[in-house]
Coordinates of C-alpha atoms in Angstrom, one line a residue:
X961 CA 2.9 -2.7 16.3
X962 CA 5.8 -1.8 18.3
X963 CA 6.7 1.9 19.4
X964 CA 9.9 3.7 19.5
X965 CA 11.2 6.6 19.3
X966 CA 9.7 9.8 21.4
X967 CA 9.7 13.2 19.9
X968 CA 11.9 14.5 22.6
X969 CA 14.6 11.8 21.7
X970 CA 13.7 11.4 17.8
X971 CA 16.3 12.0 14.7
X972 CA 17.6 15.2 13.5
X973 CA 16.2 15.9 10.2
X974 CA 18.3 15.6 6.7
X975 CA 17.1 19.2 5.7
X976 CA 16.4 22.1 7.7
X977 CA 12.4 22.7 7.8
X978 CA 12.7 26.4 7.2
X979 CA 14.1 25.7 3.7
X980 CA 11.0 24.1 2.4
X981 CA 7.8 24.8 1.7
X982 CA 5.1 21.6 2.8
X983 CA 3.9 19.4 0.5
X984 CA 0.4 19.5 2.6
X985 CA 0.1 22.9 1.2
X986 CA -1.0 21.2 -2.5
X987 CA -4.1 18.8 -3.1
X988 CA -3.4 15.2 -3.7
X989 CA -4.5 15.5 -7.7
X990 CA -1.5 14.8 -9.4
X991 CA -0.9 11.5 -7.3
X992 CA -4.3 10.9 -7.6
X993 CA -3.9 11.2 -11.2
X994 CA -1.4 9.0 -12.1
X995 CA -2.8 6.3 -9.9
X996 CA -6.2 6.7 -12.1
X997 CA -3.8 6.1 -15.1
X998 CA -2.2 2.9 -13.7
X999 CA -5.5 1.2 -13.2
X1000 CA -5.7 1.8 -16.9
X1001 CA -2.0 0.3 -17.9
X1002 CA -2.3 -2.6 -15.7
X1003 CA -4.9 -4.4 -17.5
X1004 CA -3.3 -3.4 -20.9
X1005 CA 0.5 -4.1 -20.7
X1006 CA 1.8 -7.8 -20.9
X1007 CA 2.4 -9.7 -17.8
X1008 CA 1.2 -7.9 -15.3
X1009 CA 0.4 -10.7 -13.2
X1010 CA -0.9 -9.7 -9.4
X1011 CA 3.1 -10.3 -7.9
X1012 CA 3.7 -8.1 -11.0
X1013 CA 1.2 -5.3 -10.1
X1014 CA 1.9 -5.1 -6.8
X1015 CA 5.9 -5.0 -7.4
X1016 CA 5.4 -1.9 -9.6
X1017 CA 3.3 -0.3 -7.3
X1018 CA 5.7 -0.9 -4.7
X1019 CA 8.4 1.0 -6.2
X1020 CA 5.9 3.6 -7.4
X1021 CA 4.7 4.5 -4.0
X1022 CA 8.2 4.8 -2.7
X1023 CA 9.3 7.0 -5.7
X1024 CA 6.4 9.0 -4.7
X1025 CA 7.4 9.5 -1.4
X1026 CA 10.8 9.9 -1.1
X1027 CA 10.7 12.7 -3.8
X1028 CA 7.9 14.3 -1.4
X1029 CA 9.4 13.5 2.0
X1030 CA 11.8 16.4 2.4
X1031 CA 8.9 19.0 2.3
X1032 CA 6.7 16.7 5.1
X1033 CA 8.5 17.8 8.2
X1034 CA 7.6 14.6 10.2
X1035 CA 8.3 12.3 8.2
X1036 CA 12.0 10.8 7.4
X1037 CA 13.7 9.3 4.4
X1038 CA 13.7 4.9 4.0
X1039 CA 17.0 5.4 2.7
X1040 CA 19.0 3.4 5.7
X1041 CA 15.6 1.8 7.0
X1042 CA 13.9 0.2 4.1
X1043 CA 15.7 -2.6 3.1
X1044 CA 19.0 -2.4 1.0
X1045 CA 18.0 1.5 0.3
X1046 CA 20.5 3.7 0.4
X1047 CA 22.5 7.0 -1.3
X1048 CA 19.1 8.6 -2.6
X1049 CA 19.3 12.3 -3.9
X1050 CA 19.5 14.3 -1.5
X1051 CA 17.1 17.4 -1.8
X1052 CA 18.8 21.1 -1.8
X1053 CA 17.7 23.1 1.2
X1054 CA 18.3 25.8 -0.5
X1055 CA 15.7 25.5 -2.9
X1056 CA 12.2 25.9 -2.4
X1057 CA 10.9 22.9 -4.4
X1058 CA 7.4 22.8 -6.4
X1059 CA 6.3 19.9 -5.0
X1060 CA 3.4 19.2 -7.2
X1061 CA 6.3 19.4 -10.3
X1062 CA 8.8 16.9 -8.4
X1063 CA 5.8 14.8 -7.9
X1064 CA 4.4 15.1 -11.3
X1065 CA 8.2 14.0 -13.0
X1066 CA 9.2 11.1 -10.6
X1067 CA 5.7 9.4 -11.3
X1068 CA 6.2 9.8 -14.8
X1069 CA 10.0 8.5 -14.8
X1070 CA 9.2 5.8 -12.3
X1071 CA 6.5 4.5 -14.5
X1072 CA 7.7 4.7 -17.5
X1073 CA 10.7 2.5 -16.5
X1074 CA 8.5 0.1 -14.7
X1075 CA 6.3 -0.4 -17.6
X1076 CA 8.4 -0.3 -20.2
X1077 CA 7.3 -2.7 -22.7
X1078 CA 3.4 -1.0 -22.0
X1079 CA 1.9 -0.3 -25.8
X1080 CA 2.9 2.9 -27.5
X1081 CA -0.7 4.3 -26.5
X1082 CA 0.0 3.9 -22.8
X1083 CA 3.0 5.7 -23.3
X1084 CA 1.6 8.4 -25.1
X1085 CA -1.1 8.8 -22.4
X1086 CA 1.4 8.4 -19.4
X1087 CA 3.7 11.4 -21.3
X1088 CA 0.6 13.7 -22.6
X1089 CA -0.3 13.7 -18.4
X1090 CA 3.1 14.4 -17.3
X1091 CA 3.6 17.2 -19.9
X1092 CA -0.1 18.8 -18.8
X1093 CA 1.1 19.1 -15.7
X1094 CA 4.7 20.8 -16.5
X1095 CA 3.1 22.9 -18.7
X1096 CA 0.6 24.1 -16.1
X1097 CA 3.4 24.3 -13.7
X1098 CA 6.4 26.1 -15.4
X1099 CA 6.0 29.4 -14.5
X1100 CA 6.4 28.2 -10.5
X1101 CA 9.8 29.3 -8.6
X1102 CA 12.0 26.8 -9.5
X1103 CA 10.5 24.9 -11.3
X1104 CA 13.6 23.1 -13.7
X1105 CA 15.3 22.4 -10.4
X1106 CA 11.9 20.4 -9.3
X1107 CA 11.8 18.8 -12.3
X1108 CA 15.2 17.3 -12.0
X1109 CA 14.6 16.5 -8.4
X1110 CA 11.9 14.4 -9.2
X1111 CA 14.0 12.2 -12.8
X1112 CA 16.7 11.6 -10.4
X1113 CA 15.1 10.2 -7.2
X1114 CA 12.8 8.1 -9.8
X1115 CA 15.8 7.0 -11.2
X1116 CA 17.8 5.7 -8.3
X1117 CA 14.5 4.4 -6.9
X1118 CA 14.4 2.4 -10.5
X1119 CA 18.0 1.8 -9.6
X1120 CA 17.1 0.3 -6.4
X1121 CA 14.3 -1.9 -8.2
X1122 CA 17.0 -3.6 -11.1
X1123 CA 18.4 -5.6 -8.3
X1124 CA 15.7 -7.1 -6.4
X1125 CA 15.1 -10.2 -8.3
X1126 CA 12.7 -9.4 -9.8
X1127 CA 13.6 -6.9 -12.8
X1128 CA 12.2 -7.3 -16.1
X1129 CA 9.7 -9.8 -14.4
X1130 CA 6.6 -9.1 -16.5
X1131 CA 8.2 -11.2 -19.3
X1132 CA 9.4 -14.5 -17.1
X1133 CA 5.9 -15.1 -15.3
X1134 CA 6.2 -19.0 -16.0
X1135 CA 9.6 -20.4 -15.7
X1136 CA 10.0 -23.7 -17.4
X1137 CA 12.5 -24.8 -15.2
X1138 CA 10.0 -25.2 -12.0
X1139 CA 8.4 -28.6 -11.2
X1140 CA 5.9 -29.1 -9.0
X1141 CA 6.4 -31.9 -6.2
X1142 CA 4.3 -34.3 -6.2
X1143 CA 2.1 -36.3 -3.4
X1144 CA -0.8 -36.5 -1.6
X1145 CA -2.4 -33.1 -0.8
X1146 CA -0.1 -31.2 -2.7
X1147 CA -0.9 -28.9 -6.4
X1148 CA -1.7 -30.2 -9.0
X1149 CA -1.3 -27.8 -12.0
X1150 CA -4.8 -28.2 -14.1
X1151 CA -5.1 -29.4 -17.5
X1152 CA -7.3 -27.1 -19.1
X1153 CA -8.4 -27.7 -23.1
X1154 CA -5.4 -30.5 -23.2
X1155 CA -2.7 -27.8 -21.9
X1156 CA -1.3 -28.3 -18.5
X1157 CA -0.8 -25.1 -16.7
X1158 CA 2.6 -23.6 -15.8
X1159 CA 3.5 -22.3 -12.2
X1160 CA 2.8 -18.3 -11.9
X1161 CA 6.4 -16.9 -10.5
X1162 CA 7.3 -19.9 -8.4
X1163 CA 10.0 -18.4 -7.0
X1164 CA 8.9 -15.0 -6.6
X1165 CA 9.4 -15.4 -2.7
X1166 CA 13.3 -15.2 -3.4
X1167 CA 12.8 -11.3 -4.2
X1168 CA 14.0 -8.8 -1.7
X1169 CA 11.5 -7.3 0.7
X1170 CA 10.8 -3.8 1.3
X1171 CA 10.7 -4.6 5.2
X1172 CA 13.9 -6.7 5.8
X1173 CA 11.8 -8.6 8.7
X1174 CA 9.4 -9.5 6.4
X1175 CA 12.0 -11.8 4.2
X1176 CA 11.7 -14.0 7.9
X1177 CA 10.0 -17.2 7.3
X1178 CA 9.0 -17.2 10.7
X1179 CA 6.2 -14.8 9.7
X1180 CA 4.3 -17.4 7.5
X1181 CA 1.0 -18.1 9.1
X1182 CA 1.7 -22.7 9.3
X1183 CA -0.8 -22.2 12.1
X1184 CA -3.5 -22.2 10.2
X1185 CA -2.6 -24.9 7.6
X1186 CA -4.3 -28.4 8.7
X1187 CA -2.7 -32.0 8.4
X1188 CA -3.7 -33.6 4.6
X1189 CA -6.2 -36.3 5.2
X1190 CA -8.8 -37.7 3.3
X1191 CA -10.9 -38.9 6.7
X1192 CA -14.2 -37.3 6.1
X1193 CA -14.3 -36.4 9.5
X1194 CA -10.3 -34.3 9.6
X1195 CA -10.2 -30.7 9.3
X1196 CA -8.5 -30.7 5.8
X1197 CA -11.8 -32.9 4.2
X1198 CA -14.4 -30.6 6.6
X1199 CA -12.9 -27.7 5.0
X1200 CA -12.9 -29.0 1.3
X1201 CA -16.5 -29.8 2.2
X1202 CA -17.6 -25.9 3.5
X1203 CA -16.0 -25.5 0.0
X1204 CA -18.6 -27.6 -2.3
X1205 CA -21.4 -26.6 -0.4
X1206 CA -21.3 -23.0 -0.1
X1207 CA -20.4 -23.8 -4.2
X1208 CA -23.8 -25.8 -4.5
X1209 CA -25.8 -23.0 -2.9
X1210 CA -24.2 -19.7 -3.8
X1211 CA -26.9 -16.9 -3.0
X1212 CA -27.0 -13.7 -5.6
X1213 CA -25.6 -12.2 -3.0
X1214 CA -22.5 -14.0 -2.8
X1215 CA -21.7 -14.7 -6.7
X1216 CA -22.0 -10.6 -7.0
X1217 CA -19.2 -11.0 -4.1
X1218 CA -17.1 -13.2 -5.7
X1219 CA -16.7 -11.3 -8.7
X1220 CA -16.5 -7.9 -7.8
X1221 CA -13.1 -9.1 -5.8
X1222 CA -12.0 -11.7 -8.5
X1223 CA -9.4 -9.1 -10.2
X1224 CA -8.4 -11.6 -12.5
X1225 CA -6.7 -12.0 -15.5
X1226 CA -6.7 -8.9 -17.7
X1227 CA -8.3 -6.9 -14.7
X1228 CA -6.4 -4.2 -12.2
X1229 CA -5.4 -7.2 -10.3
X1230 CA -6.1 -7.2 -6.5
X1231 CA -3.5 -5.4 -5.4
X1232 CA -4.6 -2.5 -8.4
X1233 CA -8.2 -3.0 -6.5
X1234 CA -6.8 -1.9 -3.6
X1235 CA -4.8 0.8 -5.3
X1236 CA -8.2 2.1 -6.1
X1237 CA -9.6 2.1 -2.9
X1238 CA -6.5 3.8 -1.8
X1239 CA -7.4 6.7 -4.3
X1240 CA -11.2 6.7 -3.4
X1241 CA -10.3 7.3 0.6
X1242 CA -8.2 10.1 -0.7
X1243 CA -10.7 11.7 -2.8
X1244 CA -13.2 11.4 -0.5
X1245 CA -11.3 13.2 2.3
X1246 CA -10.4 15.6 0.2
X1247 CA -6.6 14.9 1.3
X1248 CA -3.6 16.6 0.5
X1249 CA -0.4 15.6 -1.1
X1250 CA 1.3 14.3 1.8
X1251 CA -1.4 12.4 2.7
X1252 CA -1.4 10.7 -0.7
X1253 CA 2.2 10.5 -0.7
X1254 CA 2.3 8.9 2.8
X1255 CA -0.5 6.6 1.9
X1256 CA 0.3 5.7 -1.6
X1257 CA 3.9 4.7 -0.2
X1258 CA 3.0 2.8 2.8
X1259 CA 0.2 1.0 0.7
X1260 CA 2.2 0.1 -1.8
X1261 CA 5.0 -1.1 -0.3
X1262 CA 3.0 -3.4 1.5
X1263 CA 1.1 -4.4 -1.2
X1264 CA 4.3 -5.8 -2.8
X1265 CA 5.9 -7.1 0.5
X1266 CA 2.2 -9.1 1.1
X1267 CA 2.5 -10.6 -2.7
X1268 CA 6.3 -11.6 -2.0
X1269 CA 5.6 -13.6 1.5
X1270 CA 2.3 -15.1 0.1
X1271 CA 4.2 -16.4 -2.8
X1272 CA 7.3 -17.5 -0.8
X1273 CA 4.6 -19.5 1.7
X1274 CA 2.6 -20.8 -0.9
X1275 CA 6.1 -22.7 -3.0
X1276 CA 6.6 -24.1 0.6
X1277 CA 3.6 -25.7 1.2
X1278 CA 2.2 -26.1 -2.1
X1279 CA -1.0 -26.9 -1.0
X1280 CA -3.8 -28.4 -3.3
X1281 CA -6.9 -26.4 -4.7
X1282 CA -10.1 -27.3 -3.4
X1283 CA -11.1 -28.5 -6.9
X1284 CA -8.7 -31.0 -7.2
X1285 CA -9.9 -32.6 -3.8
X1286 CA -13.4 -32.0 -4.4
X1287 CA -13.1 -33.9 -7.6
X1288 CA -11.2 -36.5 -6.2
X1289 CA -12.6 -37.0 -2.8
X1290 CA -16.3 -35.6 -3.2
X1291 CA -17.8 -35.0 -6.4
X1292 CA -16.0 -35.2 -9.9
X1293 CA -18.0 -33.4 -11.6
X1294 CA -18.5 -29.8 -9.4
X1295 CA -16.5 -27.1 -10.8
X1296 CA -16.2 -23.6 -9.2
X1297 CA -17.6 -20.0 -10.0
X1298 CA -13.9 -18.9 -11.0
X1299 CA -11.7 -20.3 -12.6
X1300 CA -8.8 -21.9 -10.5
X1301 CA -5.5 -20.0 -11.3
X1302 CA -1.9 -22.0 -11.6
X1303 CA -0.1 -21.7 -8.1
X1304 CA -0.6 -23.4 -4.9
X1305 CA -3.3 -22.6 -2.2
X1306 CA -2.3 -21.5 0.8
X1307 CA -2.5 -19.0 1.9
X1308 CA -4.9 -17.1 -0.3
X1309 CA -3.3 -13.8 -2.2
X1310 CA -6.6 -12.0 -2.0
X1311 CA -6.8 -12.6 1.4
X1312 CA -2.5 -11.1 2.1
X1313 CA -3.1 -8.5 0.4
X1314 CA -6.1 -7.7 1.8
X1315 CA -5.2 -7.8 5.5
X1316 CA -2.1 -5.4 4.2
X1317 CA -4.4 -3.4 2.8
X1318 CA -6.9 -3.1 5.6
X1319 CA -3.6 -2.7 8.3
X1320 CA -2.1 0.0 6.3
X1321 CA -5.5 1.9 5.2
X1322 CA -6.6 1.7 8.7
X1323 CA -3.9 3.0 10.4
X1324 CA -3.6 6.2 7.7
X1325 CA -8.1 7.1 7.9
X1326 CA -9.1 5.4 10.8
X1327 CA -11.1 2.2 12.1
X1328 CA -14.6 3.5 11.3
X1329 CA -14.3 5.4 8.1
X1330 CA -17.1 4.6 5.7
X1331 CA -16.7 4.7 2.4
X1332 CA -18.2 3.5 -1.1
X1333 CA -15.7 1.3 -3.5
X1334 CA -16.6 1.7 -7.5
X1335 CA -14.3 0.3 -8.5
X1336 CA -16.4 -2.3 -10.7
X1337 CA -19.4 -0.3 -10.6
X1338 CA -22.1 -1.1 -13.5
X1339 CA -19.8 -4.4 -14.3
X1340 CA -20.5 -6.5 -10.8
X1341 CA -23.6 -4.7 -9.9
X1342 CA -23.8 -1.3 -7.9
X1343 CA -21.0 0.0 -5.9
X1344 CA -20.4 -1.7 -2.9
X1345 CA -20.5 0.6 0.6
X1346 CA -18.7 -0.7 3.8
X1347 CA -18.6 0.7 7.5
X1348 CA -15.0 0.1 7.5
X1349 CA -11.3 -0.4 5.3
X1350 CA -11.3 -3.7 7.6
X1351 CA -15.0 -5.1 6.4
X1352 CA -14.4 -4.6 2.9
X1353 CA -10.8 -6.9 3.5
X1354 CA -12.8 -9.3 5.1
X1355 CA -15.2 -9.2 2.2
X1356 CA -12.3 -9.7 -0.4
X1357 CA -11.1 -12.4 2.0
X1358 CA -14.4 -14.3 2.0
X1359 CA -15.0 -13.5 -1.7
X1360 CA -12.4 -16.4 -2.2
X1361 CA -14.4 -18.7 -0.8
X1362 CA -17.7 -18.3 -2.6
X1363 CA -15.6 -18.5 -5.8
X1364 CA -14.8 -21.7 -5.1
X1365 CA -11.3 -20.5 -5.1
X1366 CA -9.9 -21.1 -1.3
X1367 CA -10.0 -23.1 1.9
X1368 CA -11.6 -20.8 5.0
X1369 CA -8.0 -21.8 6.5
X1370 CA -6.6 -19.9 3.4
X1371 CA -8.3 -17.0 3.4
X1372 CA -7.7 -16.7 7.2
X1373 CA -4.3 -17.3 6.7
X1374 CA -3.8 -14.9 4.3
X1375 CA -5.2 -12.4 6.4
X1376 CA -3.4 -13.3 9.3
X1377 CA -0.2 -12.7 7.0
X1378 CA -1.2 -9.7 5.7
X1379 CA -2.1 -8.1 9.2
X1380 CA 1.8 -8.6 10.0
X1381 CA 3.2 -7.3 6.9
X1382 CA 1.2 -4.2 7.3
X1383 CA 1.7 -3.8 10.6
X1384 CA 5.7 -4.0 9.7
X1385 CA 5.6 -1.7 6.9
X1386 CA 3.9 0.8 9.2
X1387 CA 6.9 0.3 11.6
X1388 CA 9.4 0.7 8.8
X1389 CA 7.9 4.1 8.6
X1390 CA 7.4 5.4 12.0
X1391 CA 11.2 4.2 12.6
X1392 CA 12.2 6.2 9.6
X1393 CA 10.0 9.5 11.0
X1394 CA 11.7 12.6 11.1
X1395 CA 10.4 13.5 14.7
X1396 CA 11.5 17.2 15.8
X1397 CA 14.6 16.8 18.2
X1398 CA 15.2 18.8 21.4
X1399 CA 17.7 21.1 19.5
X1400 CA 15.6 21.8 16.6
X1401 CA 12.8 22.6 18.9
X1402 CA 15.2 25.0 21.2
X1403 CA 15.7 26.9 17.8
X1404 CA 12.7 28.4 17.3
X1405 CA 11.5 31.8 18.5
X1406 CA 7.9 31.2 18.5
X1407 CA 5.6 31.4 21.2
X1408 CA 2.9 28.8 22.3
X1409 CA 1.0 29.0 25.5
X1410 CA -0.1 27.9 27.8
X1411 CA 2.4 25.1 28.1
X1412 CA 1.4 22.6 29.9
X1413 CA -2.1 23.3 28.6
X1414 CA -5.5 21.7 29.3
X1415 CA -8.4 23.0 27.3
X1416 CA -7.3 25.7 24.3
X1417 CA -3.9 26.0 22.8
X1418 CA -2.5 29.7 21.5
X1419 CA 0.3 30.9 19.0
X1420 CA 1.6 34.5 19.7
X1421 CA 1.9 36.1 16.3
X1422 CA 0.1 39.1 14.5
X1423 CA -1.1 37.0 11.7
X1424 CA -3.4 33.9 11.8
X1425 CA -1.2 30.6 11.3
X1426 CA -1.9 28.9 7.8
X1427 CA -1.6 25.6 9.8
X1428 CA -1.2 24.5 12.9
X1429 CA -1.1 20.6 13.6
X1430 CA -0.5 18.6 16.6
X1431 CA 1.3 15.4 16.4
X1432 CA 1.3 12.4 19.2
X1433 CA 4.7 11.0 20.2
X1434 CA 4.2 8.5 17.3
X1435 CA 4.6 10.7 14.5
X1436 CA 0.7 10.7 13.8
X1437 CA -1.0 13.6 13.3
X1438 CA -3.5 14.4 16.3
X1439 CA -5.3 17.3 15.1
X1440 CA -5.2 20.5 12.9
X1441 CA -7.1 23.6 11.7
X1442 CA -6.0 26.2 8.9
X1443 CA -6.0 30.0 9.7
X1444 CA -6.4 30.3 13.1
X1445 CA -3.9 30.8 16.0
X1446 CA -5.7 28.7 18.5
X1447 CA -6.8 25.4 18.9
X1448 CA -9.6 23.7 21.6
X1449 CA -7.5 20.5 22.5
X1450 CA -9.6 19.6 25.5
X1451 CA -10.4 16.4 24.0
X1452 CA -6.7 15.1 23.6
X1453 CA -5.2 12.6 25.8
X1454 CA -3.0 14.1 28.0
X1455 CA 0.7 13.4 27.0
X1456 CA 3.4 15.1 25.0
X1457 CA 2.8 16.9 21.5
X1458 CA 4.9 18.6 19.2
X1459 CA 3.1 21.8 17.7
X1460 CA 3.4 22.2 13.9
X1461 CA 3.4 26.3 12.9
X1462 CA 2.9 26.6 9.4
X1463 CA 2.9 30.7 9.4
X1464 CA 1.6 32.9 6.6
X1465 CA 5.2 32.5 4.9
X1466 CA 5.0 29.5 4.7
X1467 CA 8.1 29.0 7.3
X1468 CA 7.8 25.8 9.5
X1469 CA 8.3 25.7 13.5
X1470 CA 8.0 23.1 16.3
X1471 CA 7.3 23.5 19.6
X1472 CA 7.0 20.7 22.6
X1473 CA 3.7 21.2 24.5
X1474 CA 2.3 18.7 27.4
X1475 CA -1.5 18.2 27.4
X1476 CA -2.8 18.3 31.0

């Protein structure tokens, strides 16, 4: 991941922070919420295919966000970074926005374009949450003005979406006008009860990216791909052969693996599964609504940016499925655990949208966060508990593999790929970070000392602080603690720090600091 900007040299903010009130001042329920809902409406509206899913929640997260981002002081606008986005409402600083309400309306708007051909009782369930929490909220200060903030950044975020290629795409999943080359080592669609299958979005990789770099072929893992050959002794046959026998052997263990990652048709769809995952970290954390906005943005833009590469890779190489080898080459009668969808090989989609997932959750809670997915709980057995985001990827990666599904090479690939679209999504964002310049920080009149400082860290004011956070000279938060004016950073690494003072007005100042 590269680095950038310093907060001593960073960009000036859009709004001034004094005019808003944070967004980390309300929990994360009402994103929480909706996300909950959506793994409900995926399953049930037509053609929401996994490059589907993770489209939508794409453009979801990054309504989310942007309606949120003018009350998180750190953190700057896409508009100008992501790519092609640009002219998105700009917030009033004179208005003290409900952030929970702006929330609350561009999740509903976003959605409901997104999924607009979703069955009436969807629709009734995505408006009956949206007016719960308006009607809970309309006594709060300015609350129509929130309300309005929130339709229109959802609405030029939809904007935004309409000309990515990929509008309307949940009712063109299987373009008629695609054929499949044709040769040896390349995909075969199935016949399956006398019906030949149809190619799943084959040109779904001609969709723009959220992360121009990420358009760049150059990122497509070819490394991992082996020469065809039907030598028993070439790494393309070895690999076809790990295939059949892990297939013929399959412990309890692994067939409950396999399908508590499958996410297949009718299901949340593996990028929903990591959705969910998403919203467990947050729930268990107890996080606020910057955190969720933050996260639910930079997860699901990579989500989508993952599905687009994979695709993009996959129509290049259009790589055969193990079980047309293995029927040709090994044994004609051994079928897999799951069934075989209609798209080449490699790289595996589980596996890209994994390593995304793993990248971008990692970064956000940290390498050695345990945690407890249920998302199939009581369907695939009990819930599943990792030691880390990054083993359960490697799960979902490997889970591929024991369905009989993917190559190792795949899977590895996929990862590989997914690890570098997360890694640039994170970028996108830490280049767009609204880091506190020298002449914002030269306005404020508050007091912090010692400065530099080695052990304990105080803010001159009468009242305790109702926030103070420290942030490293990437944008990341460091460290905080609620109602205090002090904080023990002995354990820091020395460097600079900007000091976040959230005071008991809910007014927001900066101040540089150097840890000794």
């Amino acid at each position: 991941m590269k680095k950038f900007y310093t907060l001593i040299l960073g960009a000036m903010m859009a709004t001034p922070l004094m005019a808003q009130n944070n967004v980390n001042t309300y929990p994360a329920d009402v994103a929480n919420d909706y996300v909950d809902l959506l793994l409900d409406m995926v399953p049930t509206t037509p053609g929401f295919t996994p490059p589907v899913a993770s489209r939508s929640f794409g453009y979801i997260g990054l309504s989310l966000y942007e309606s949120l981002q003018p009350g998180i002081p750190t953190k700057g606008s896409l508009s100008g970074f992501a790519n092609e986005l640009n002219n998105l409402p700009e917030a009033d600083a004179n208005i003290n926005y409900h952030w929970p309400t702006v929330a609350n309306n561009a999740l509903a708007t976003i959605i409901d374009s997104l999924y607009y051909n979703t069955p009436q009782t969807n629709k009734d369930l995505l408006h009956d949450l949206r007016d719960t929490y308006n009607a809970a909220y309309a006594s709060e200060e300015n609350y129509d003005e929130s309300v309005a903030y929130g339709v229109a950044v959802a609405n030029a975020i939809f904007e935004y979406s309409s000309v990515d290629g990929g509008h309307h795409c949940q009712v063109a999943n299987f373009p008629a006008s695609y054929i499949p080359p044709v040769g040896d080592g390349l995909w075969e669609p199935l016949v399956i009860n006398g019906t030949e299958q149809k190619a799943l979005q084959p040109y779904w990789g001609n969709n723009r990216a959220f992360a121009a770099v990420n358009e760049d072929d150059a990122i497509m893992p070819s490394e991992f791909l082996p020469d065809f050959s039907t030598d028993e002794a070439s790494a393309w046959h070895l690999s076809a052969q790990e295939v059949y026998n892990v297939g013929l052997n399959l412990t309890s263990e692994q067939s409950t693996i396999a399908n508590w990652w499958a996410d297949g048709s009718g299901t949340i769809t593996p990028p929903g599964h990591s959705m969910s995952m998403a919203r467990l970290l947050l729930m268990q954390e107890n996080a606020d609504l910057e955190k969720a906005a933050i996260a639910y943005g930079m997860l699901g833009l990579s989500l989508s940016d993952a599905f687009l590469v994979c695709w993009k890779t996959k129509f290049i190489y259009n790589t055969e499925r193990p079980v047309s080898y293995i029927q040709e080459q090994i044994d004609e009668a051994w079928m897999p655990l799951l069934a075989t969808p209609p798209f080449p090989e490699f790289p595996s989609g589980h596996s890209s949208q994994s390593g995304a997932m793993g990248t971008v959750l990692t970064y956000l809670f940290g390498e050695n966060v345990s945690f407890t997915d249920e998302t199939w709980t009581n369907t695939w057995g009990p819930a599943r508990t990792f030691n880390s985001i990054w083993e359960a990827a490697e799960e979902a990666a490997v889970s591929r593999l024991y369905g009989g599904i993917h190559y190792t090479y795949g899977n590895e690939g996929g990862l590989s790929l997914g690890t570098d679209i997360g890694n640039n999504i994170i970028d996108l964002f830490e280049e767009a970070s609204v880091v506190v310049s020298t002449e914002e920080l030269a306005s404020n009149t508050i007091t912090v000392y010692p400065n530099p400082a080695k052990d304990v860290l105080f803010i001159a004011d009468q009242k305790p602080a109702q926030m103070i956070r420290l942030f490293n000279t990437q944008g990341q938060l460091a460290m905080q603690q609620s109602n205090t004016n002090k904080l023990n950073i002995a354990e820091l690494q020395t460097g600079v720090y900007i000091v976040e003072v959230t005071t008991a007005d809910n007014s927001v100042l900066h101040k540089q600091i150097i840890k000794n």
